[in-house]
Amino acid sequence: MLLVDRILAPFRVAGGGWREGLAASGPLLATAVLVILLAAQLASLLWHFLSPADGGGSTPAGTDAAAAPVVDLASIVNAHLFGIAAISGDPSAAPATTASLVLAGTLA
């Protein structure tokens, strides 16, 4: 009975009813529930990653490797989505900035 008493001890409050005991042990109960849910999620992930890939033959609904669209990279590159940059070989020929730039400090 020592183990049972240790398990039920947080729920007992001297001079209080079951509501006070439940309010006092609420964080403990929430922690226990979250630990159980975390353990179940970890077990599910391990089961998923450690199971053989070709065993069972079942695939998730809506996934079909043949239905993947083909991406034409050349047309995306030739679209010049951000414009065409001016080619300048001299870095000192860059235009002066109008931003107020002040060095606040250095990190050594």
PDB file of C-alpha atoms in Angstrom:
ATOM      1  CA  MET A   1       0.000   0.000   0.000  1.00  0.00           C
ATOM      2  CA  LEU A   2       3.001   2.286   0.229  1.00  0.00           C
ATOM      3  CA  LEU A   3       3.078   2.771  -3.551  1.00  0.00           C
ATOM      4  CA  VAL A   4      -0.656   3.527  -3.692  1.00  0.00           C
ATOM      5  CA  ASP A   5      -0.288   6.058  -0.882  1.00  0.00           C
ATOM      6  CA  ARG A   6       2.572   7.785  -2.697  1.00  0.00           C
ATOM      7  CA  ILE A   7       0.538   7.979  -5.902  1.00  0.00           C
ATOM      8  CA  LEU A   8      -2.565   9.363  -4.177  1.00  0.00           C
ATOM      9  CA  ALA A   9      -0.693  11.765  -1.868  1.00  0.00           C
ATOM     10  CA  PRO A  10      -0.843  14.791  -4.211  1.00  0.00           C
ATOM     11  CA  PHE A  11      -4.636  14.487  -4.359  1.00  0.00           C
ATOM     12  CA  ARG A  12      -5.079  14.646  -0.599  1.00  0.00           C
ATOM     13  CA  VAL A  13      -5.298  18.050   1.024  1.00  0.00           C
ATOM     14  CA  ALA A  14      -5.489  18.444   4.783  1.00  0.00           C
ATOM     15  CA  GLY A  15      -8.855  19.913   5.747  1.00  0.00           C
ATOM     16  CA  GLY A  16     -10.010  20.334   2.163  1.00  0.00           C
ATOM     17  CA  GLY A  17     -12.296  18.530  -0.182  1.00  0.00           C
ATOM     18  CA  TRP A  18     -11.638  16.885  -3.467  1.00  0.00           C
ATOM     19  CA  ARG A  19     -11.830  20.201  -5.348  1.00  0.00           C
ATOM     20  CA  GLU A  20      -8.974  21.701  -3.388  1.00  0.00           C
ATOM     21  CA  GLY A  21      -6.964  18.541  -3.899  1.00  0.00           C
ATOM     22  CA  LEU A  22      -7.646  18.608  -7.633  1.00  0.00           C
ATOM     23  CA  ALA A  23      -6.755  22.316  -7.854  1.00  0.00           C
ATOM     24  CA  ALA A  24      -3.518  21.731  -5.978  1.00  0.00           C
ATOM     25  CA  SER A  25      -2.518  18.792  -8.150  1.00  0.00           C
ATOM     26  CA  GLY A  26      -3.669  20.275 -11.478  1.00  0.00           C
ATOM     27  CA  PRO A  27      -0.168  21.056 -12.746  1.00  0.00           C
ATOM     28  CA  LEU A  28       0.957  17.524 -11.875  1.00  0.00           C
ATOM     29  CA  LEU A  29      -1.985  16.025 -13.749  1.00  0.00           C
ATOM     30  CA  ALA A  30      -1.408  18.261 -16.779  1.00  0.00           C
ATOM     31  CA  THR A  31       2.265  17.292 -16.812  1.00  0.00           C
ATOM     32  CA  ALA A  32       1.425  13.592 -16.598  1.00  0.00           C
ATOM     33  CA  VAL A  33      -1.071  13.837 -19.474  1.00  0.00           C
ATOM     34  CA  LEU A  34       1.410  15.754 -21.639  1.00  0.00           C
ATOM     35  CA  VAL A  35       4.187  13.251 -20.896  1.00  0.00           C
ATOM     36  CA  ILE A  36       1.906  10.391 -21.924  1.00  0.00           C
ATOM     37  CA  LEU A  37       0.938  12.197 -25.142  1.00  0.00           C
ATOM     38  CA  LEU A  38       4.583  12.969 -25.896  1.00  0.00           C
ATOM     39  CA  ALA A  39       5.550   9.324 -25.341  1.00  0.00           C
ATOM     40  CA  ALA A  40       2.741   8.191 -27.658  1.00  0.00           C
ATOM     41  CA  GLN A  41       3.868  10.621 -30.364  1.00  0.00           C
ATOM     42  CA  LEU A  42       7.478   9.504 -30.015  1.00  0.00           C
ATOM     43  CA  ALA A  43       6.432   5.855 -30.270  1.00  0.00           C
ATOM     44  CA  SER A  44       4.399   6.653 -33.387  1.00  0.00           C
ATOM     45  CA  LEU A  45       7.345   8.450 -35.004  1.00  0.00           C
ATOM     46  CA  LEU A  46       9.734   5.623 -34.174  1.00  0.00           C
ATOM     47  CA  TRP A  47       7.280   3.071 -35.518  1.00  0.00           C
ATOM     48  CA  HIS A  48       6.962   5.076 -38.740  1.00  0.00           C
ATOM     49  CA  PHE A  49      10.710   5.530 -39.299  1.00  0.00           C
ATOM     50  CA  LEU A  50      11.816   2.068 -38.205  1.00  0.00           C
ATOM     51  CA  SER A  51       9.216   0.105 -40.164  1.00  0.00           C
ATOM     52  CA  PRO A  52      10.350  -1.287 -43.525  1.00  0.00           C
ATOM     53  CA  ALA A  53       9.555   1.075 -46.392  1.00  0.00           C
ATOM     54  CA  ASP A  54       8.285  -1.561 -48.822  1.00  0.00           C
ATOM     55  CA  GLY A  55       6.388  -3.678 -46.289  1.00  0.00           C
ATOM     56  CA  GLY A  56       2.624  -3.450 -46.217  1.00  0.00           C
ATOM     57  CA  GLY A  57       2.285  -1.694 -49.547  1.00  0.00           C
ATOM     58  CA  SER A  58       0.029   1.009 -48.165  1.00  0.00           C
ATOM     59  CA  THR A  59       0.650   4.637 -49.051  1.00  0.00           C
ATOM     60  CA  PRO A  60      -1.001   7.692 -47.532  1.00  0.00           C
ATOM     61  CA  ALA A  61      -4.109   8.856 -49.336  1.00  0.00           C
ATOM     62  CA  GLY A  62      -3.548  11.510 -51.954  1.00  0.00           C
ATOM     63  CA  THR A  63       0.121  10.792 -52.634  1.00  0.00           C
ATOM     64  CA  ASP A  64       1.032   9.672 -56.116  1.00  0.00           C
ATOM     65  CA  ALA A  65       4.603   9.992 -57.370  1.00  0.00           C
ATOM     66  CA  ALA A  66       3.502   9.962 -61.023  1.00  0.00           C
ATOM     67  CA  ALA A  67       1.186  12.950 -60.498  1.00  0.00           C
ATOM     68  CA  ALA A  68       4.001  15.328 -59.438  1.00  0.00           C
ATOM     69  CA  PRO A  69       4.172  18.324 -61.792  1.00  0.00           C
ATOM     70  CA  VAL A  70       7.300  18.874 -63.861  1.00  0.00           C
ATOM     71  CA  VAL A  71       9.090  22.136 -63.090  1.00  0.00           C
ATOM     72  CA  ASP A  72      10.690  23.953 -66.016  1.00  0.00           C
ATOM     73  CA  LEU A  73      13.607  25.765 -64.391  1.00  0.00           C
ATOM     74  CA  ALA A  74      14.762  27.431 -67.596  1.00  0.00           C
ATOM     75  CA  SER A  75      11.453  29.266 -68.027  1.00  0.00           C
ATOM     76  CA  ILE A  76      11.587  30.470 -64.420  1.00  0.00           C
ATOM     77  CA  VAL A  77      15.142  31.766 -64.819  1.00  0.00           C
ATOM     78  CA  ASN A  78      14.342  33.438 -68.153  1.00  0.00           C
ATOM     79  CA  ALA A  79      11.293  35.177 -66.678  1.00  0.00           C
ATOM     80  CA  HIS A  80      13.619  37.545 -64.737  1.00  0.00           C
ATOM     81  CA  LEU A  81      11.224  37.727 -61.792  1.00  0.00           C
ATOM     82  CA  PHE A  82      13.305  40.399 -60.023  1.00  0.00           C
ATOM     83  CA  GLY A  83      14.334  42.331 -63.127  1.00  0.00           C
ATOM     84  CA  ILE A  84      17.624  42.411 -64.964  1.00  0.00           C
ATOM     85  CA  ALA A  85      20.598  43.667 -62.981  1.00  0.00           C
ATOM     86  CA  ALA A  86      22.818  46.295 -64.498  1.00  0.00           C
ATOM     87  CA  ILE A  87      26.271  44.908 -65.093  1.00  0.00           C
ATOM     88  CA  SER A  88      28.928  47.065 -63.479  1.00  0.00           C
ATOM     89  CA  GLY A  89      32.475  45.852 -62.999  1.00  0.00           C
ATOM     90  CA  ASP A  90      33.563  48.793 -60.830  1.00  0.00           C
ATOM     91  CA  PRO A  91      32.249  48.708 -57.211  1.00  0.00           C
ATOM     92  CA  SER A  92      33.157  52.372 -56.680  1.00  0.00           C
ATOM     93  CA  ALA A  93      30.667  53.321 -59.414  1.00  0.00           C
ATOM     94  CA  ALA A  94      27.734  52.399 -57.172  1.00  0.00           C
ATOM     95  CA  PRO A  95      25.270  55.235 -56.499  1.00  0.00           C
ATOM     96  CA  ALA A  96      25.476  57.000 -53.139  1.00  0.00           C
ATOM     97  CA  THR A  97      22.847  55.976 -50.616  1.00  0.00           C
ATOM     98  CA  THR A  98      20.319  58.327 -49.069  1.00  0.00           C
ATOM     99  CA  ALA A  99      19.865  56.135 -45.992  1.00  0.00           C
ATOM    100  CA  SER A 100      21.040  57.468 -42.657  1.00  0.00           C
ATOM    101  CA  LEU A 101      23.609  54.839 -41.747  1.00  0.00           C
ATOM    102  CA  VAL A 102      25.422  55.248 -38.413  1.00  0.00           C
ATOM    103  CA  LEU A 103      27.876  52.734 -36.946  1.00  0.00           C
ATOM    104  CA  ALA A 104      26.611  51.980 -33.448  1.00  0.00           C
ATOM    105  CA  GLY A 105      29.384  49.606 -32.392  1.00  0.00           C
ATOM    106  CA  THR A 106      31.647  46.781 -33.373  1.00  0.00           C
ATOM    107  CA  LEU A 107      31.901  43.171 -32.295  1.00  0.00           C
ATOM    108  CA  ALA A 108      35.362  41.789 -31.788  1.00  0.00           C
TER     109      ALA A 108
END
